[in-house]
Amino acid sequence: MKKWLTLLLTSVLSIGVLSACGASGEKANSEGETKKVLKMGTSADYAPFEYIDTAKGNEIIGFDVDLAKMITKELGYELEIVDMDFNGLIPALQAGKVDFVLAGMTPTKERKKNVDFSDVYYVAKNMIVAKKGSGIKTVEDLKGKTVGVQLGSIQEGEAKKLAKTIDMKIESRNRIPELIQEILSGRFDAAIIEDTVAKGYIQNNKEKLEGHTIPTNEEEAGSAIAFPKGSKLTEEFNKVLKEKMASGEVDKLIQKWFDQK
């Protein structure tokens, strides 16, 4: 009986310690070494940044995933990936459900009020995606149209700014494939999507879709890694990120996933 009570008490204390640690934990590798586990929040609908590879048993792969693996390995952490809707990523950071976010996220002034960011690791532009032959090529062509954006994304903010001068209806969806489906079904006239991501969907629907790049606010351009306010990980990740960018290793990942320098 005493042994049973001791085991029960030990289990309760162990659960309490794990709960106090937040998102991160510890895991033993194949060599018996114990490494701290970091949870990365992402939204795996954003190829080539992060997406689900059904051919590999629904494994989440992409540029951001490779970047996260590169940095966490250098720092001696094990990596665990948590997939969720994009608009839930910052709340998950704030609630301690994940340790950092890598999801093609732009470090806007508004987001910086709630989380800390690394240096920018990639800069892209936005694109208008519409049905082929629609005649929609510029932001002015969006007048009177229904335009889709991903909920919580920089493109949603950009569309709202455009709507102040252009009479258009904005509709939000949780995932990029939903935006594409709404265009193909005729419920949306167009969508505003990051260009590197949009090109992948256009390539897969080249007989039905076309895209046109639009100007981006340079002050709010680019993708960065998000962390909880005051996290020590921000400095740790930034140090490795700078080293990997200087050595050309990040450029190699960009070439691998975007086929560009």
PDB file of C-alpha atoms in Angstrom:
ATOM      1  CA  MET A   1       0.000   0.000   0.000  1.00  0.00           C
ATOM      2  CA  LYS A   2       2.825   2.380   0.957  1.00  0.00           C
ATOM      3  CA  LYS A   3       4.604   1.586  -2.335  1.00  0.00           C
ATOM      4  CA  TRP A   4       1.398   2.315  -4.278  1.00  0.00           C
ATOM      5  CA  LEU A   5       0.955   5.668  -2.471  1.00  0.00           C
ATOM      6  CA  THR A   6       4.596   6.556  -3.148  1.00  0.00           C
ATOM      7  CA  LEU A   7       4.181   5.835  -6.858  1.00  0.00           C
ATOM      8  CA  LEU A   8       0.968   7.854  -7.001  1.00  0.00           C
ATOM      9  CA  LEU A   9       2.576  10.819  -5.240  1.00  0.00           C
ATOM     10  CA  THR A  10       5.592  10.635  -7.570  1.00  0.00           C
ATOM     11  CA  SER A  11       3.292  10.630 -10.620  1.00  0.00           C
ATOM     12  CA  VAL A  12       1.350  13.649  -9.368  1.00  0.00           C
ATOM     13  CA  LEU A  13       4.570  15.577  -8.678  1.00  0.00           C
ATOM     14  CA  SER A  14       5.921  14.668 -12.132  1.00  0.00           C
ATOM     15  CA  ILE A  15       2.755  15.945 -13.810  1.00  0.00           C
ATOM     16  CA  GLY A  16       3.025  19.166 -11.812  1.00  0.00           C
ATOM     17  CA  VAL A  17       6.627  19.711 -12.898  1.00  0.00           C
ATOM     18  CA  LEU A  18       5.770  19.111 -16.574  1.00  0.00           C
ATOM     19  CA  SER A  19       2.805  21.483 -16.355  1.00  0.00           C
ATOM     20  CA  ALA A  20       5.020  24.198 -14.902  1.00  0.00           C
ATOM     21  CA  CYS A  21       7.458  23.863 -17.816  1.00  0.00           C
ATOM     22  CA  GLY A  22       4.919  25.166 -20.343  1.00  0.00           C
ATOM     23  CA  ALA A  23       5.106  23.948 -23.937  1.00  0.00           C
ATOM     24  CA  SER A  24       8.651  22.578 -23.807  1.00  0.00           C
ATOM     25  CA  GLY A  25       9.640  19.285 -22.216  1.00  0.00           C
ATOM     26  CA  GLU A  26      12.392  16.669 -22.354  1.00  0.00           C
ATOM     27  CA  LYS A  27      12.924  13.631 -24.557  1.00  0.00           C
ATOM     28  CA  ALA A  28      15.578  10.895 -24.692  1.00  0.00           C
ATOM     29  CA  ASN A  29      17.098  10.248 -28.138  1.00  0.00           C
ATOM     30  CA  SER A  30      18.287   6.900 -29.564  1.00  0.00           C
ATOM     31  CA  GLU A  31      21.634   7.283 -27.793  1.00  0.00           C
ATOM     32  CA  GLY A  32      19.977   7.763 -24.416  1.00  0.00           C
ATOM     33  CA  GLU A  33      20.783  11.478 -24.232  1.00  0.00           C
ATOM     34  CA  THR A  34      18.083  13.707 -22.804  1.00  0.00           C
ATOM     35  CA  LYS A  35      17.336  16.830 -24.823  1.00  0.00           C
ATOM     36  CA  LYS A  36      14.865  19.597 -24.209  1.00  0.00           C
ATOM     37  CA  VAL A  37      11.935  19.512 -26.627  1.00  0.00           C
ATOM     38  CA  LEU A  38      10.729  22.733 -28.241  1.00  0.00           C
ATOM     39  CA  LYS A  39       7.246  22.974 -29.729  1.00  0.00           C
ATOM     40  CA  MET A  40       6.992  24.887 -32.988  1.00  0.00           C
ATOM     41  CA  GLY A  41       3.605  26.283 -33.923  1.00  0.00           C
ATOM     42  CA  THR A  42       2.790  26.496 -37.628  1.00  0.00           C
ATOM     43  CA  SER A  43      -0.085  26.445 -40.115  1.00  0.00           C
ATOM     44  CA  ALA A  44       0.723  23.655 -42.570  1.00  0.00           C
ATOM     45  CA  ASP A  45      -1.226  25.002 -45.541  1.00  0.00           C
ATOM     46  CA  TYR A  46       1.404  27.415 -46.793  1.00  0.00           C
ATOM     47  CA  ALA A  47       3.604  25.634 -49.339  1.00  0.00           C
ATOM     48  CA  PRO A  48       6.514  25.903 -49.796  1.00  0.00           C
ATOM     49  CA  PHE A  49       6.935  27.353 -46.277  1.00  0.00           C
ATOM     50  CA  GLU A  50       5.076  24.518 -44.529  1.00  0.00           C
ATOM     51  CA  TYR A  51       2.650  21.913 -45.822  1.00  0.00           C
ATOM     52  CA  ILE A  52       1.568  18.319 -45.352  1.00  0.00           C
ATOM     53  CA  ASP A  53       3.248  15.733 -47.578  1.00  0.00           C
ATOM     54  CA  THR A  54       0.683  12.939 -47.926  1.00  0.00           C
ATOM     55  CA  ALA A  55       3.264  10.774 -49.717  1.00  0.00           C
ATOM     56  CA  LYS A  56       5.333  10.759 -46.532  1.00  0.00           C
ATOM     57  CA  GLY A  57       2.564   9.745 -44.163  1.00  0.00           C
ATOM     58  CA  ASN A  58       1.217  13.276 -43.649  1.00  0.00           C
ATOM     59  CA  GLU A  59       4.618  14.581 -42.569  1.00  0.00           C
ATOM     60  CA  ILE A  60       4.851  18.386 -42.313  1.00  0.00           C
ATOM     61  CA  ILE A  61       7.674  19.623 -44.540  1.00  0.00           C
ATOM     62  CA  GLY A  62       8.820  22.907 -46.093  1.00  0.00           C
ATOM     63  CA  PHE A  63      11.271  25.789 -45.927  1.00  0.00           C
ATOM     64  CA  ASP A  64      10.252  26.874 -42.410  1.00  0.00           C
ATOM     65  CA  VAL A  65      10.436  23.276 -41.156  1.00  0.00           C
ATOM     66  CA  ASP A  66      13.984  22.840 -42.512  1.00  0.00           C
ATOM     67  CA  LEU A  67      14.979  26.190 -41.011  1.00  0.00           C
ATOM     68  CA  ALA A  68      13.553  25.201 -37.620  1.00  0.00           C
ATOM     69  CA  LYS A  69      15.371  21.849 -37.719  1.00  0.00           C
ATOM     70  CA  MET A  70      18.635  23.583 -38.633  1.00  0.00           C
ATOM     71  CA  ILE A  71      18.431  26.057 -35.747  1.00  0.00           C
ATOM     72  CA  THR A  72      17.135  23.705 -33.054  1.00  0.00           C
ATOM     73  CA  LYS A  73      19.761  21.073 -33.933  1.00  0.00           C
ATOM     74  CA  GLU A  74      22.512  23.680 -33.636  1.00  0.00           C
ATOM     75  CA  LEU A  75      21.182  24.697 -30.211  1.00  0.00           C
ATOM     76  CA  GLY A  76      20.801  21.107 -29.002  1.00  0.00           C
ATOM     77  CA  TYR A  77      16.995  20.946 -28.894  1.00  0.00           C
ATOM     78  CA  GLU A  78      14.588  18.276 -30.118  1.00  0.00           C
ATOM     79  CA  LEU A  79      11.803  19.676 -32.332  1.00  0.00           C
ATOM     80  CA  GLU A  80       8.077  18.951 -32.170  1.00  0.00           C
ATOM     81  CA  ILE A  81       5.716  20.552 -34.712  1.00  0.00           C
ATOM     82  CA  VAL A  82       2.166  21.596 -33.810  1.00  0.00           C
ATOM     83  CA  ASP A  83      -0.192  22.368 -36.717  1.00  0.00           C
ATOM     84  CA  MET A  84      -3.074  24.820 -36.237  1.00  0.00           C
ATOM     85  CA  ASP A  85      -4.978  27.609 -38.002  1.00  0.00           C
ATOM     86  CA  PHE A  86      -2.830  30.674 -38.683  1.00  0.00           C
ATOM     87  CA  ASN A  87      -4.985  33.025 -36.595  1.00  0.00           C
ATOM     88  CA  GLY A  88      -4.460  30.752 -33.569  1.00  0.00           C
ATOM     89  CA  LEU A  89      -0.649  30.893 -33.619  1.00  0.00           C
ATOM     90  CA  ILE A  90      -0.037  34.058 -31.579  1.00  0.00           C
ATOM     91  CA  PRO A  91      -2.689  33.112 -28.969  1.00  0.00           C
ATOM     92  CA  ALA A  92      -0.968  29.704 -28.685  1.00  0.00           C
ATOM     93  CA  LEU A  93       2.364  31.455 -28.027  1.00  0.00           C
ATOM     94  CA  GLN A  94       0.799  33.692 -25.409  1.00  0.00           C
ATOM     95  CA  ALA A  95      -0.876  30.719 -23.705  1.00  0.00           C
ATOM     96  CA  GLY A  96       2.393  28.753 -23.580  1.00  0.00           C
ATOM     97  CA  LYS A  97       1.118  25.979 -25.848  1.00  0.00           C
ATOM     98  CA  VAL A  98       4.083  26.398 -28.216  1.00  0.00           C
ATOM     99  CA  ASP A  99       7.602  27.774 -27.697  1.00  0.00           C
ATOM    100  CA  PHE A 100       7.959  29.578 -31.018  1.00  0.00           C
ATOM    101  CA  VAL A 101       6.148  30.109 -34.318  1.00  0.00           C
ATOM    102  CA  LEU A 102       7.603  29.570 -37.782  1.00  0.00           C
ATOM    103  CA  ALA A 103       4.858  30.092 -40.339  1.00  0.00           C
ATOM    104  CA  GLY A 104       5.903  32.704 -42.877  1.00  0.00           C
ATOM    105  CA  MET A 105       4.770  35.301 -40.337  1.00  0.00           C
ATOM    106  CA  THR A 106       5.432  39.000 -40.963  1.00  0.00           C
ATOM    107  CA  PRO A 107       6.629  41.019 -37.929  1.00  0.00           C
ATOM    108  CA  THR A 108       4.079  43.853 -38.100  1.00  0.00           C
ATOM    109  CA  LYS A 109       3.885  46.634 -35.522  1.00  0.00           C
ATOM    110  CA  GLU A 110       0.594  45.219 -34.256  1.00  0.00           C
ATOM    111  CA  ARG A 111       2.023  41.716 -33.761  1.00  0.00           C
ATOM    112  CA  LYS A 112       5.110  43.114 -32.030  1.00  0.00           C
ATOM    113  CA  LYS A 113       2.826  44.383 -29.269  1.00  0.00           C
ATOM    114  CA  ASN A 114       2.039  40.774 -28.349  1.00  0.00           C
ATOM    115  CA  VAL A 115       5.136  38.740 -29.277  1.00  0.00           C
ATOM    116  CA  ASP A 116       8.867  39.146 -29.939  1.00  0.00           C
ATOM    117  CA  PHE A 117      10.435  38.433 -33.345  1.00  0.00           C
ATOM    118  CA  SER A 118      13.765  37.290 -34.722  1.00  0.00           C
ATOM    119  CA  ASP A 119      15.445  39.073 -37.597  1.00  0.00           C
ATOM    120  CA  VAL A 120      13.679  38.715 -40.955  1.00  0.00           C
ATOM    121  CA  TYR A 121      14.839  35.546 -42.722  1.00  0.00           C
ATOM    122  CA  TYR A 122      12.916  35.850 -46.010  1.00  0.00           C
ATOM    123  CA  VAL A 123      11.233  38.649 -47.959  1.00  0.00           C
ATOM    124  CA  ALA A 124       8.362  38.061 -50.403  1.00  0.00           C
ATOM    125  CA  LYS A 125       5.576  40.052 -52.084  1.00  0.00           C
ATOM    126  CA  ASN A 126       1.817  39.669 -52.346  1.00  0.00           C
ATOM    127  CA  MET A 127      -0.083  38.460 -55.393  1.00  0.00           C
ATOM    128  CA  ILE A 128      -3.626  38.772 -56.700  1.00  0.00           C
ATOM    129  CA  VAL A 129      -4.869  35.307 -57.678  1.00  0.00           C
ATOM    130  CA  ALA A 130      -7.941  35.070 -59.915  1.00  0.00           C
ATOM    131  CA  LYS A 131      -9.507  32.892 -62.604  1.00  0.00           C
ATOM    132  CA  LYS A 132      -7.727  32.954 -65.927  1.00  0.00           C
ATOM    133  CA  GLY A 133      -9.222  35.561 -68.225  1.00  0.00           C
ATOM    134  CA  SER A 134     -10.970  37.413 -65.399  1.00  0.00           C
ATOM    135  CA  GLY A 135      -9.240  40.659 -66.314  1.00  0.00           C
ATOM    136  CA  ILE A 136      -8.175  41.197 -62.691  1.00  0.00           C
ATOM    137  CA  LYS A 137      -4.527  42.258 -62.805  1.00  0.00           C
ATOM    138  CA  THR A 138      -4.143  45.260 -60.482  1.00  0.00           C
ATOM    139  CA  VAL A 139      -5.584  46.411 -57.160  1.00  0.00           C
ATOM    140  CA  GLU A 140      -7.765  48.876 -59.076  1.00  0.00           C
ATOM    141  CA  ASP A 141      -9.376  45.906 -60.838  1.00  0.00           C
ATOM    142  CA  LEU A 142     -10.640  44.656 -57.455  1.00  0.00           C
ATOM    143  CA  LYS A 143     -13.282  47.404 -57.380  1.00  0.00           C
ATOM    144  CA  GLY A 144     -16.710  45.860 -56.865  1.00  0.00           C
ATOM    145  CA  LYS A 145     -15.204  42.383 -56.375  1.00  0.00           C
ATOM    146  CA  THR A 146     -15.275  39.834 -53.555  1.00  0.00           C
ATOM    147  CA  VAL A 147     -11.686  39.234 -52.414  1.00  0.00           C
ATOM    148  CA  GLY A 148     -10.532  36.353 -50.220  1.00  0.00           C
ATOM    149  CA  VAL A 149      -7.713  36.466 -47.638  1.00  0.00           C
ATOM    150  CA  GLN A 150      -6.379  34.143 -44.957  1.00  0.00           C
ATOM    151  CA  LEU A 151      -7.700  34.964 -41.487  1.00  0.00           C
ATOM    152  CA  GLY A 152      -5.075  36.663 -39.322  1.00  0.00           C
ATOM    153  CA  SER A 153      -2.566  37.046 -42.169  1.00  0.00           C
ATOM    154  CA  ILE A 154      -0.649  40.113 -43.346  1.00  0.00           C
ATOM    155  CA  GLN A 155      -2.676  39.853 -46.566  1.00  0.00           C
ATOM    156  CA  GLU A 156      -5.878  40.337 -44.575  1.00  0.00           C
ATOM    157  CA  GLY A 157      -4.472  43.585 -43.174  1.00  0.00           C
ATOM    158  CA  GLU A 158      -3.297  44.654 -46.608  1.00  0.00           C
ATOM    159  CA  ALA A 159      -6.758  44.006 -48.087  1.00  0.00           C
ATOM    160  CA  LYS A 160      -8.419  46.076 -45.360  1.00  0.00           C
ATOM    161  CA  LYS A 161      -6.091  48.974 -46.157  1.00  0.00           C
ATOM    162  CA  LEU A 162      -6.921  48.691 -49.856  1.00  0.00           C
ATOM    163  CA  ALA A 163     -10.646  48.581 -49.050  1.00  0.00           C
ATOM    164  CA  LYS A 164     -10.406  52.108 -47.611  1.00  0.00           C
ATOM    165  CA  THR A 165      -9.892  53.470 -51.128  1.00  0.00           C
ATOM    166  CA  ILE A 166     -11.223  50.638 -53.290  1.00  0.00           C
ATOM    167  CA  ASP A 167     -14.849  49.513 -52.991  1.00  0.00           C
ATOM    168  CA  MET A 168     -14.461  45.764 -52.550  1.00  0.00           C
ATOM    169  CA  LYS A 169     -15.838  43.052 -50.283  1.00  0.00           C
ATOM    170  CA  ILE A 170     -13.353  41.129 -48.131  1.00  0.00           C
ATOM    171  CA  GLU A 171     -13.975  37.526 -47.078  1.00  0.00           C
ATOM    172  CA  SER A 172     -11.645  35.606 -44.712  1.00  0.00           C
ATOM    173  CA  ARG A 173     -10.954  31.870 -44.533  1.00  0.00           C
ATOM    174  CA  ASN A 174      -8.732  29.835 -42.189  1.00  0.00           C
ATOM    175  CA  ARG A 175      -6.704  28.022 -44.854  1.00  0.00           C
ATOM    176  CA  ILE A 176      -5.197  28.887 -48.252  1.00  0.00           C
ATOM    177  CA  PRO A 177      -6.779  25.880 -50.046  1.00  0.00           C
ATOM    178  CA  GLU A 178     -10.172  27.241 -48.998  1.00  0.00           C
ATOM    179  CA  LEU A 179      -9.386  30.528 -50.781  1.00  0.00           C
ATOM    180  CA  ILE A 180      -8.390  28.679 -53.958  1.00  0.00           C
ATOM    181  CA  GLN A 181     -11.551  26.566 -53.849  1.00  0.00           C
ATOM    182  CA  GLU A 182     -13.729  29.666 -53.412  1.00  0.00           C
ATOM    183  CA  ILE A 183     -12.137  31.233 -56.515  1.00  0.00           C
ATOM    184  CA  LEU A 184     -12.565  28.076 -58.582  1.00  0.00           C
ATOM    185  CA  SER A 185     -16.199  27.740 -57.495  1.00  0.00           C
ATOM    186  CA  GLY A 186     -16.886  31.380 -58.387  1.00  0.00           C
ATOM    187  CA  ARG A 187     -17.725  32.543 -54.858  1.00  0.00           C
ATOM    188  CA  PHE A 188     -14.624  34.761 -54.769  1.00  0.00           C
ATOM    189  CA  ASP A 189     -13.501  36.931 -57.673  1.00  0.00           C
ATOM    190  CA  ALA A 190      -9.911  36.910 -56.418  1.00  0.00           C
ATOM    191  CA  ALA A 191      -7.681  36.363 -53.396  1.00  0.00           C
ATOM    192  CA  ILE A 192      -4.576  38.110 -52.087  1.00  0.00           C
ATOM    193  CA  ILE A 193      -1.876  35.558 -51.219  1.00  0.00           C
ATOM    194  CA  GLU A 194       1.893  35.727 -50.665  1.00  0.00           C
ATOM    195  CA  ASP A 195       3.532  35.304 -54.068  1.00  0.00           C
ATOM    196  CA  THR A 196       5.766  32.306 -53.325  1.00  0.00           C
ATOM    197  CA  VAL A 197       2.757  30.430 -51.948  1.00  0.00           C
ATOM    198  CA  ALA A 198       0.397  31.601 -54.699  1.00  0.00           C
ATOM    199  CA  LYS A 199       2.761  30.400 -57.448  1.00  0.00           C
ATOM    200  CA  GLY A 200       2.497  26.826 -56.182  1.00  0.00           C
ATOM    201  CA  TYR A 201      -1.303  26.842 -56.334  1.00  0.00           C
ATOM    202  CA  ILE A 202      -1.290  28.528 -59.751  1.00  0.00           C
ATOM    203  CA  GLN A 203       1.134  25.896 -61.069  1.00  0.00           C
ATOM    204  CA  ASN A 204      -1.234  23.162 -59.877  1.00  0.00           C
ATOM    205  CA  ASN A 205      -4.184  24.919 -61.567  1.00  0.00           C
ATOM    206  CA  LYS A 206      -2.417  26.581 -64.514  1.00  0.00           C
ATOM    207  CA  GLU A 207      -5.363  26.077 -66.861  1.00  0.00           C
ATOM    208  CA  LYS A 208      -7.734  27.818 -64.454  1.00  0.00           C
ATOM    209  CA  LEU A 209      -5.783  30.380 -62.400  1.00  0.00           C
ATOM    210  CA  GLU A 210      -3.430  33.304 -62.956  1.00  0.00           C
ATOM    211  CA  GLY A 211      -1.594  35.677 -60.637  1.00  0.00           C
ATOM    212  CA  HIS A 212      -0.250  39.225 -60.646  1.00  0.00           C
ATOM    213  CA  THR A 213       2.230  40.632 -58.109  1.00  0.00           C
ATOM    214  CA  ILE A 214       1.217  43.778 -56.241  1.00  0.00           C
ATOM    215  CA  PRO A 215       3.325  46.295 -54.271  1.00  0.00           C
ATOM    216  CA  THR A 216       4.023  45.468 -50.610  1.00  0.00           C
ATOM    217  CA  ASN A 217       4.659  47.820 -47.719  1.00  0.00           C
ATOM    218  CA  GLU A 218       8.447  47.427 -47.390  1.00  0.00           C
ATOM    219  CA  GLU A 219       8.331  48.355 -43.685  1.00  0.00           C
ATOM    220  CA  GLU A 220       6.161  45.321 -43.020  1.00  0.00           C
ATOM    221  CA  ALA A 221       7.651  42.920 -45.556  1.00  0.00           C
ATOM    222  CA  GLY A 222       9.342  39.634 -44.827  1.00  0.00           C
ATOM    223  CA  SER A 223       8.999  36.633 -42.540  1.00  0.00           C
ATOM    224  CA  ALA A 224      10.425  36.220 -39.035  1.00  0.00           C
ATOM    225  CA  ILE A 225      10.281  33.739 -36.135  1.00  0.00           C
ATOM    226  CA  ALA A 226       7.860  34.676 -33.331  1.00  0.00           C
ATOM    227  CA  PHE A 227       8.463  34.055 -29.611  1.00  0.00           C
ATOM    228  CA  PRO A 228       6.623  34.828 -26.367  1.00  0.00           C
ATOM    229  CA  LYS A 229       7.464  38.249 -24.936  1.00  0.00           C
ATOM    230  CA  GLY A 230      10.775  38.114 -23.051  1.00  0.00           C
ATOM    231  CA  SER A 231      11.683  34.582 -24.191  1.00  0.00           C
ATOM    232  CA  LYS A 232      15.411  33.727 -23.996  1.00  0.00           C
ATOM    233  CA  LEU A 233      14.914  31.767 -27.211  1.00  0.00           C
ATOM    234  CA  THR A 234      14.718  34.988 -29.233  1.00  0.00           C
ATOM    235  CA  GLU A 235      18.408  35.753 -28.629  1.00  0.00           C
ATOM    236  CA  GLU A 236      19.470  32.102 -28.994  1.00  0.00           C
ATOM    237  CA  PHE A 237      17.655  31.651 -32.318  1.00  0.00           C
ATOM    238  CA  ASN A 238      18.786  35.028 -33.651  1.00  0.00           C
ATOM    239  CA  LYS A 239      22.443  34.215 -33.019  1.00  0.00           C
ATOM    240  CA  VAL A 240      22.229  30.956 -34.994  1.00  0.00           C
ATOM    241  CA  LEU A 241      20.025  32.522 -37.695  1.00  0.00           C
ATOM    242  CA  LYS A 242      22.610  35.269 -38.317  1.00  0.00           C
ATOM    243  CA  GLU A 243      25.396  32.676 -38.517  1.00  0.00           C
ATOM    244  CA  LYS A 244      23.460  30.477 -40.952  1.00  0.00           C
ATOM    245  CA  MET A 245      22.523  33.466 -43.138  1.00  0.00           C
ATOM    246  CA  ALA A 246      26.150  34.645 -43.204  1.00  0.00           C
ATOM    247  CA  SER A 247      27.439  31.163 -44.093  1.00  0.00           C
ATOM    248  CA  GLY A 248      24.958  30.815 -46.975  1.00  0.00           C
ATOM    249  CA  GLU A 249      23.078  27.871 -45.437  1.00  0.00           C
ATOM    250  CA  VAL A 250      19.776  29.763 -45.403  1.00  0.00           C
ATOM    251  CA  ASP A 251      20.325  30.682 -49.064  1.00  0.00           C
ATOM    252  CA  LYS A 252      20.687  26.969 -49.834  1.00  0.00           C
ATOM    253  CA  LEU A 253      17.294  26.326 -48.229  1.00  0.00           C
ATOM    254  CA  ILE A 254      15.778  29.196 -50.240  1.00  0.00           C
ATOM    255  CA  GLN A 255      17.151  27.666 -53.448  1.00  0.00           C
ATOM    256  CA  LYS A 256      15.843  24.249 -52.439  1.00  0.00           C
ATOM    257  CA  TRP A 257      12.280  25.397 -51.734  1.00  0.00           C
ATOM    258  CA  PHE A 258      11.859  28.497 -53.937  1.00  0.00           C
ATOM    259  CA  ASP A 259      14.382  27.808 -56.709  1.00  0.00           C
ATOM    260  CA  GLN A 260      15.827  31.308 -56.387  1.00  0.00           C
ATOM    261  CA  LYS A 261      18.773  33.111 -54.799  1.00  0.00           C
TER     262      LYS A 261
END
